[in-house]
GROMACS .gro file of C-alpha atoms in nm:
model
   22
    1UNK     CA    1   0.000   0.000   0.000
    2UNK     CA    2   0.258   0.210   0.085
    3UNK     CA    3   0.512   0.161  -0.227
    4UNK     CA    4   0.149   0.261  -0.439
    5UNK     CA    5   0.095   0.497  -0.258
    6UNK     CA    6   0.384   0.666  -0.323
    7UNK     CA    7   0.377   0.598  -0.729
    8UNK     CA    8   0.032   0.728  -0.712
    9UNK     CA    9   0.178   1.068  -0.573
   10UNK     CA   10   0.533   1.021  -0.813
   11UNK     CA   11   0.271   1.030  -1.118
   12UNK     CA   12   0.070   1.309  -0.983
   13UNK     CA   13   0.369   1.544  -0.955
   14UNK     CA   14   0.483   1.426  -1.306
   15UNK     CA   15   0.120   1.477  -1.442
   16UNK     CA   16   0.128   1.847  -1.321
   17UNK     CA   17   0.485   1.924  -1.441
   18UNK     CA   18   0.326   1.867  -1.771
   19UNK     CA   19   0.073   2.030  -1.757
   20UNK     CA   20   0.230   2.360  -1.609
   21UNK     CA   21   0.479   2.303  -1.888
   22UNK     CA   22   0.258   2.311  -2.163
   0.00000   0.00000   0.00000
C-alpha cells in the first residue's frame, strides 16, 4: 500500500509538471 501509494503521488507530480509546462 505504501510503495502505491507513493507511485500514485510520483505520477501526480509528473502529471502536473506537464501540464504547467505546456
Amino acid at each position: 500500500m505504501e510503495m502505491k501509494e507513493k507511485k500514485n503521488r510520483r505520477y501526480l507530480t509528473f502529471v502536473e509538471m506537464l501540464h504547467w509546462m505546456v
